[in-house]
Amino acid sequence: MRRFHVYDSRTRETRVFAPITPPRVGLYVCGMTPYSAAHVGHARTMVFFDVVARALRRWGYRVFYVQNVTNLDDKVIARAAESGDDPLGLADHQFREYLASMERLGVRSVNLYPYATDYVPEIVAQIRTLVDKGYAYRADDGSVYFEVAKFAPYGALSGQRVEELRPGARLELDPRKRSPEDFVIWKSATPGEPSWESPWGPGRPGWHIEDTAMTGRLLGDRYDLHGGGIDLIFPHHEAEVALAESATGVAPLANYWLHGGLLLLEGTKMSKSLGNVARLDAVLDEYGPMPLRLFYLNASYRSPLEFDPEKSLVEAREAYGRLAQPATRLAELIDRGGAEREGEELPDGVEVEADDLVERLDTLLASDFATREAIAALYSWGRRVGELGNLTRFSGAGLSGLYGPYAWGEEVLGLFVRPATGASGAWSEIVPVALEARARARARGDFAEADRIRDALAAQGVRLEDGPDGTRWEFVASG
RNA sequence: GCCGAGGUGGCAGAAUGGUUAAUGCGACGGACUGCAGAUCCGUUUCCUGGGGGUUCGAUUCCCUCCCUCGGCUCCA
């Protein structure tokens, strides 16, 4: 297991990571509330934690990655009421759409996406414990509240002090609460809305306790890593700490807290409530997953990142094209020639350079996931590969050696993934024959014939590019 | 008001107590090419919010001020 450092927002310092029970690592990330389509801000967080899970697995940790689904809350109910849908059905549908986008984005590292409503028994049990221990109380209407004053460390995670919380518009004065900062963990039932029986009457779970009930069941009283967007740190994560540590008496709930920076649109946070969103599926349709992943990973994960709908991904697409060009070229040659392909060995030292670079890439990621620096190093590798000139002369083993850093990028960053081409097996036999015929035509100056061949291949979705070391070809997506 | 994160070239965005402050985009110039497309090479000297302090040396550490963003019970 590789040693790595991670910035822990609870202690506000970069710390060496030490798992509770190596090599296992419990990773819990707050997922989205599926009441409407995911936007590119959500996806930034998900891509980052995808890279975390990929890196840890590469380094020998056995990661159990849970991402919860808050499939029932006020917003889901409100949205369902607008459209006349069943709330749980709406959430289920939206979540499936979200999963489809994650699949397109290459986010496949999550082991389990639990629905909050599948954990009502655990939630009720935890509330019962809190009530029994005196941390929570039932209000007259059957709702149950957590009494913040009973939990002394409240505010430690986020640095908030209860007495400094602004008694502003959003901290409503609610006669059911003993104190304004108390938060609801069981909401008494409203007729027509989904509800469950409980010792306090019919109702449904409050937001914060869903997570602590699920993590208690799935990851235990204490676990290694808890992640989410920085906007969740207060009150949501603060509340989780209060609930779990009060209920179990064990602290800390999570050994490391990772918070991802937000995506900004025109300088302000992208959010569904503000309406300034770029939908994830639309962006994937227009640019594909790789430029988007590059765009996210091109910044420090903790910093705010400005998303310009007109420019950001146009630029990322250009940048990704350059970054991936040598990788694509190498992969094509390896695919078509096989690992046994004959040819020259690499010049002295190049293989060692590739291995050293892979080690350096791991080292960079192990330093609080410095994806941007890893990407810069991959650009320099592209230049190094370019210096070697015509790649077609190298053996399969040599080409594989050159591909090493890109294989790392594929494994950890999820970049350099090529769309499946399906028919390429058969085409890899046919296209070279056509290219030879075309090369002969060009050599004798018969450009009409050469262009005819090029057009014929183009009609089949095969695009040609003449370059100094011959003609390369590829399938063009769609037709 | 309180808590937190930031301020770096035309733009995006890294890093660092010390030679030319990474990388990418853009721009400009060139190479290659039958054409197309793509690629490659070079250039882009004057860029670290203001003011103090520590130091031989500060963009980096400390203090202060200004500004931006996020959170303050819906939020990735």
Coordinates of N, CA, C and O (backbone and C1' of nucleotides) in Angstrom, one line a residue, chain A residues 41-42 45 75 158-160 164-166 170-171 181 207 229 231-232 234 263 267 269-270 273 300 306 311 315 319 322 372-373 379 383 447 451 454 465-466, chain B residues 1-6 10-16 22-26 32-42 68-76:
Chain A
G41 N -21.7 20.8 -12.1 CA -21.1 21.0 -10.7 C -21.1 19.7 -9.9 O -20.1 19.3 -9.3
H42 N -22.2 19.0 -10.0 CA -22.3 17.7 -9.3 C -21.2 16.8 -9.8 O -20.5 16.1 -9.1
T45 N -17.5 17.0 -8.5 CA -17.3 16.2 -7.2 C -17.2 14.7 -7.5 O -16.3 14.1 -6.9
K75 N -37.7 18.5 -1.5 CA -37.6 18.9 -2.9 C -38.2 17.9 -3.9 O -38.8 18.2 -4.9
S158 N -16.9 22.5 11.1 CA -17.0 23.6 10.2 C -16.5 24.9 10.8 O -16.4 25.9 10.0
G159 N -16.1 24.9 12.0 CA -15.6 26.1 12.6 C -16.7 27.1 13.0 O -16.4 28.2 13.4
Q160 N -17.9 26.7 13.0 CA -19.0 27.5 13.4 C -19.2 27.5 14.9 O -19.0 26.5 15.5
E164 N -22.9 32.3 17.1 CA -22.6 33.3 16.0 C -23.5 33.0 14.8 O -23.5 33.8 13.8
L165 N -24.2 31.9 14.8 CA -25.1 31.7 13.6 C -26.1 32.8 13.5 O -26.8 33.2 14.5
R166 N -26.2 33.3 12.4 CA -27.1 34.5 12.2 C -28.5 34.0 12.3 O -29.0 33.1 11.6
R170 N -33.2 32.2 7.1 CA -33.3 30.7 6.9 C -33.4 30.0 8.2 O -33.7 28.8 8.2
L171 N -33.0 30.6 9.2 CA -33.0 29.9 10.5 C -34.4 30.2 11.1 O -34.5 31.1 12.0
E181 N -31.4 26.4 16.6 CA -30.4 25.6 15.8 C -30.7 24.1 15.9 O -30.0 23.3 15.2
W207 N -33.1 14.8 6.7 CA -32.0 14.6 5.8 C -30.7 14.1 6.5 O -30.2 13.1 6.1
G229 N -19.3 17.9 -1.4 CA -19.0 19.3 -1.8 C -18.8 20.1 -0.6 O -19.3 19.8 0.5
D231 N -20.0 22.8 0.1 CA -21.2 23.4 0.5 C -22.0 22.6 1.5 O -22.9 23.0 2.2
L232 N -21.6 21.3 1.7 CA -22.2 20.4 2.6 C -21.7 20.5 4.0 O -22.2 19.9 4.9
F234 N -21.4 22.6 6.3 CA -22.4 23.1 7.3 C -23.7 23.4 6.6 O -23.7 24.1 5.6
L263 N -18.1 24.4 -8.4 CA -18.0 24.9 -9.8 C -18.8 26.2 -9.8 O -19.9 26.3 -9.4
G267 N -18.9 33.4 -11.8 CA -18.5 33.9 -10.5 C -19.3 33.5 -9.3 O -18.9 33.7 -8.2
K269 N -21.8 30.3 -7.5 CA -22.0 28.8 -7.4 C -23.1 28.4 -8.4 O -24.1 29.0 -8.4
M270 N -22.7 27.3 -9.1 CA -23.7 26.7 -9.9 C -24.7 25.9 -9.0 O -24.3 25.1 -8.3
S273 N -31.0 25.7 -7.4 CA -32.0 26.7 -6.9 C -31.8 28.1 -7.6 O -32.7 28.8 -7.7
S300 N -6.9 22.3 -9.0 CA -6.8 21.7 -7.7 C -8.3 21.4 -7.2 O -9.2 22.2 -7.3
E306 N -14.0 28.0 -12.2 CA -14.9 28.8 -13.1 C -15.3 28.0 -14.3 O -14.4 27.6 -15.1
K311 N -16.5 28.8 -23.3 CA -15.1 28.6 -23.5 C -14.5 27.4 -22.9 O -13.6 26.7 -23.4
E315 N -11.9 24.9 -24.9 CA -10.5 24.9 -24.6 C -10.1 23.5 -24.2 O -9.1 23.0 -24.6
A319 N -7.2 21.0 -25.7 CA -6.1 20.6 -24.8 C -6.1 19.1 -24.7 O -5.1 18.4 -24.8
R322 N -4.6 17.4 -27.9 CA -3.2 17.4 -27.9 C -2.6 16.4 -26.9 O -1.6 15.7 -27.1
R372 N -3.6 18.1 -11.3 CA -3.1 19.0 -12.3 C -1.7 18.8 -12.7 O -1.2 18.9 -13.8
E373 N -0.9 18.6 -11.7 CA 0.5 18.4 -11.9 C 0.8 17.1 -12.7 O 1.7 17.0 -13.5
Y379 N 1.7 15.9 -20.4 CA 2.0 16.7 -21.5 C 3.5 16.6 -21.9 O 3.8 16.5 -23.1
R383 N 5.6 15.2 -25.4 CA 6.7 15.8 -26.2 C 7.8 14.8 -26.3 O 8.5 14.7 -27.4
F447 N -4.0 11.5 -58.3 CA -4.6 12.0 -57.0 C -6.1 11.8 -57.1 O -6.8 11.7 -56.1
D451 N -8.0 10.2 -54.0 CA -9.1 10.9 -53.3 C -10.4 10.0 -53.4 O -11.2 10.0 -52.5
R454 N -10.0 7.7 -50.6 CA -10.2 8.4 -49.3 C -11.7 8.6 -49.1 O -12.3 8.4 -48.0
E465 N -5.6 10.5 -42.2 CA -4.8 11.6 -42.0 C -3.4 11.3 -42.6 O -2.7 10.3 -42.1
D466 N -3.0 12.1 -43.6 CA -1.6 11.9 -44.1 C -0.6 12.6 -43.2 O -0.8 13.8 -42.9
Chain B
rG1 P -19.0 43.2 8.7 O5' -19.6 42.4 9.9 C5' -19.6 42.9 11.2 C4' -20.2 41.8 12.1 C3' -19.4 40.5 12.0 O3' -18.4 40.4 13.0 C1' -21.7 40.1 11.7
rC2 P -17.0 39.7 12.6 O5' -17.3 38.2 12.7 C5' -17.6 37.6 14.0 C4' -18.1 36.2 13.8 C3' -17.2 35.3 13.0 O3' -16.1 34.8 13.7 C1' -19.4 35.0 12.3
rC3 P -14.7 34.5 13.0 O5' -15.1 33.1 12.2 C5' -15.3 31.9 12.9 C4' -15.7 30.8 11.9 C3' -14.7 30.6 10.8 O3' -13.6 29.9 11.2 C1' -16.9 30.7 9.9
rG4 P -12.2 30.1 10.5 O5' -12.4 29.6 9.0 C5' -12.5 28.2 8.7 C4' -12.9 27.9 7.3 C3' -11.9 28.4 6.3 O3' -10.8 27.5 6.1 C1' -14.1 28.9 5.6
rA5 P -9.5 28.1 5.5 O5' -9.8 28.2 4.0 C5' -10.1 27.0 3.2 C4' -10.5 27.3 1.8 C3' -9.5 28.1 1.1 O3' -8.5 27.3 0.5 C1' -11.6 29.2 0.8
rG6 P -7.1 27.9 0.1 O5' -7.5 28.6 -1.3 C5' -6.9 29.8 -1.6 C4' -7.7 30.5 -2.6 C3' -7.1 31.8 -3.2 O3' -6.2 31.4 -4.3 C1' -9.2 32.3 -2.5
rG10 P -1.4 40.5 -19.2 O5' -2.5 39.9 -20.2 C5' -3.5 40.8 -20.7 C4' -4.5 40.0 -21.4 C3' -5.1 38.7 -20.7 O3' -6.1 39.1 -19.8 C1' -4.5 38.1 -22.9
rC11 P -6.2 38.3 -18.4 O5' -6.9 37.0 -18.8 C5' -8.2 37.0 -19.3 C4' -8.6 35.5 -19.7 C3' -8.4 34.5 -18.6 O3' -9.5 34.5 -17.7 C1' -7.5 33.7 -20.6
rA12 P -9.3 34.0 -16.2 O5' -9.1 32.4 -16.4 C5' -10.1 31.6 -16.8 C4' -9.7 30.2 -16.9 C3' -9.0 29.6 -15.7 O3' -10.0 29.2 -14.7 C1' -7.7 29.0 -17.5
rG13 P -9.6 29.2 -13.1 O5' -8.3 28.4 -13.0 C5' -8.3 27.0 -13.1 C4' -6.8 26.5 -13.1 C3' -6.0 26.7 -11.9 O3' -6.3 25.7 -10.9 C1' -4.8 27.4 -13.8
rA14 P -5.6 25.8 -9.5 O5' -4.2 25.0 -9.9 C5' -3.2 25.1 -9.0 C4' -2.0 24.4 -9.5 C3' -0.8 24.4 -8.6 O3' -0.9 23.3 -7.7 C1' -0.2 25.0 -10.8
rA15 P -0.6 23.7 -6.2 O5' 1.0 23.8 -6.2 C5' 1.8 22.8 -6.7 C4' 3.2 23.3 -7.0 C3' 3.8 24.0 -5.8 O3' 4.4 23.2 -4.9 C1' 4.1 25.3 -7.8
rU16 P 4.5 23.6 -3.3 O5' 5.8 24.4 -3.3 C5' 7.0 23.8 -3.7 C4' 8.0 24.9 -3.9 C3' 8.2 25.9 -2.7 O3' 9.0 25.4 -1.7 C1' 8.0 27.1 -4.7
rA22 P 7.4 29.2 -16.0 O5' 6.8 27.8 -16.1 C5' 7.7 26.7 -15.8 C4' 6.8 25.4 -15.5 C3' 6.0 24.9 -16.6 O3' 6.7 24.2 -17.6 C1' 4.9 24.8 -14.5
rU23 P 6.3 24.4 -19.1 O5' 4.8 23.8 -19.1 C5' 4.6 22.4 -18.9 C4' 3.1 22.2 -18.8 C3' 2.3 22.8 -20.0 O3' 2.3 22.0 -21.1 C1' 1.2 23.3 -17.9
rG24 P 2.2 22.7 -22.6 O5' 0.6 23.0 -22.6 C5' -0.3 21.9 -22.6 C4' -1.7 22.5 -22.4 C3' -2.2 23.5 -23.4 O3' -2.6 22.8 -24.6 C1' -2.6 24.2 -21.2
rC25 P -2.6 23.6 -25.9 O5' -3.7 24.7 -25.7 C5' -5.1 24.3 -25.6 C4' -6.0 25.6 -25.4 C3' -5.8 26.7 -26.4 O3' -6.6 26.4 -27.6 C1' -5.7 27.6 -24.3
rG26 P -6.1 26.9 -29.0 O5' -6.1 28.4 -28.9 C5' -7.3 29.2 -28.7 C4' -7.0 30.6 -28.5 C3' -6.1 31.3 -29.5 O3' -6.8 31.7 -30.6 C1' -5.3 31.8 -27.3
rC32 P 9.1 22.3 -45.4 O5' 8.1 21.1 -45.0 C5' 8.6 19.9 -44.4 C4' 7.4 19.0 -44.1 C3' 6.4 18.7 -45.2 O3' 6.9 17.7 -46.0 C1' 5.3 19.3 -43.2
rU33 P 6.7 17.9 -47.6 O5' 5.1 17.8 -47.8 C5' 4.4 16.6 -47.4 C4' 2.9 16.8 -47.6 C3' 2.6 17.4 -49.0 O3' 2.6 16.4 -50.0 C1' 1.3 18.5 -47.3
rG34 P 3.1 16.7 -51.4 O5' 2.0 17.6 -52.0 C5' 2.3 18.4 -53.2 C4' 1.0 18.5 -53.9 C3' -0.2 19.0 -53.1 O3' -0.2 20.4 -52.9 C1' -0.9 17.2 -54.5
rC35 P -0.5 21.1 -51.5 O5' -2.0 20.8 -51.4 C5' -2.9 21.5 -52.3 C4' -4.3 20.9 -52.2 C3' -4.9 20.9 -50.8 O3' -5.4 22.1 -50.4 C1' -5.3 18.8 -51.8
rA36 P -5.4 22.6 -48.9 O5' -6.3 21.5 -48.2 C5' -7.7 21.5 -48.4 C4' -8.4 20.4 -47.7 C3' -8.1 20.3 -46.2 O3' -8.9 21.2 -45.5 C1' -7.8 18.2 -47.1
rG37 P -8.3 22.0 -44.2 O5' -8.1 20.9 -43.1 C5' -9.3 20.3 -42.6 C4' -8.9 19.0 -41.9 C3' -7.9 19.1 -40.8 O3' -8.6 19.4 -39.6 C1' -7.1 17.4 -42.3
rA38 P -7.8 20.2 -38.5 O5' -6.7 19.2 -38.0 C5' -7.1 18.1 -37.2 C4' -5.9 17.1 -37.2 C3' -4.7 17.6 -36.4 O3' -4.8 17.4 -35.0 C1' -4.0 16.7 -38.5
rU39 P -4.0 18.4 -34.1 O5' -2.5 17.9 -34.3 C5' -2.1 16.6 -34.0 C4' -0.7 16.3 -34.5 C3' 0.4 17.3 -34.0 O3' 0.8 16.8 -32.7 C1' 0.6 17.1 -36.3
rC40 P 1.4 17.8 -31.7 O5' 2.9 18.2 -32.3 C5' 3.8 17.1 -32.5 C4' 5.0 17.7 -33.3 C3' 5.6 18.9 -32.7 O3' 6.5 18.6 -31.7 C1' 5.2 19.2 -35.1
rC41 P 6.7 19.7 -30.5 O5' 7.6 20.8 -31.2 C5' 8.9 20.4 -31.7 C4' 9.5 21.6 -32.4 C3' 9.5 22.9 -31.6 O3' 10.5 23.0 -30.7 C1' 8.8 23.3 -33.9
rG42 P 10.2 23.9 -29.4 O5' 10.4 25.4 -29.9 C5' 11.6 25.8 -30.4 C4' 11.4 27.2 -31.1 C3' 10.8 28.2 -30.1 O3' 11.8 28.8 -29.3 C1' 9.7 28.3 -32.2
rU68 P -16.1 42.7 -3.5 O5' -15.8 41.3 -4.0 C5' -15.6 41.1 -5.4 C4' -15.2 39.6 -5.7 C3' -16.1 38.6 -5.2 O3' -17.3 38.4 -6.0 C1' -13.9 37.9 -4.7
rC69 P -18.6 38.0 -5.3 O5' -18.4 36.5 -5.0 C5' -18.2 35.5 -6.0 C4' -17.8 34.2 -5.5 C3' -18.7 33.6 -4.4 O3' -19.8 33.0 -5.0 C1' -16.4 33.4 -3.7
rG70 P -21.1 32.9 -4.1 O5' -20.8 31.7 -3.1 C5' -20.5 30.4 -3.6 C4' -20.1 29.5 -2.4 C3' -21.0 29.5 -1.2 O3' -22.1 28.7 -1.5 C1' -18.8 29.8 -0.5
rG71 P -23.5 29.0 -0.8 O5' -23.2 28.7 0.7 C5' -22.9 27.3 1.1 C4' -22.6 27.2 2.6 C3' -23.7 27.9 3.5 O3' -24.8 27.2 3.6 C1' -21.5 28.5 4.2
rC72 P -26.2 27.9 3.8 O5' -26.1 28.5 5.2 C5' -25.9 27.7 6.3 C4' -25.7 28.5 7.6 C3' -26.7 29.6 7.8 O3' -27.9 29.0 8.4 C1' -24.6 30.5 8.2
rU73 P -29.3 29.5 7.9 O5' -30.0 28.1 7.6 C5' -29.7 27.3 6.5 C4' -30.2 25.9 6.7 C3' -31.7 25.8 7.1 O3' -32.2 24.7 6.5 C1' -30.3 24.8 8.7
rC74 P -33.0 24.8 5.1 O5' -32.1 23.8 4.2 C5' -32.7 22.5 3.9 C4' -32.7 22.3 2.4 C3' -31.3 21.9 1.8 O3' -31.0 20.6 2.1 C1' -32.5 23.4 0.4
rC75 P -29.5 20.2 2.3 O5' -28.7 20.7 1.0 C5' -28.3 19.8 0.0 C4' -28.3 20.4 -1.3 C3' -26.9 20.2 -2.0 O3' -27.2 20.0 -3.4 C1' -27.4 22.5 -1.9
rA76 P -27.1 18.4 -3.8 O5' -25.6 18.2 -4.0 C5' -25.1 16.9 -4.0 C4' -23.6 16.9 -4.0 C3' -23.0 17.9 -3.0 O3' -22.9 17.4 -1.7 C1' -22.0 18.2 -5.1

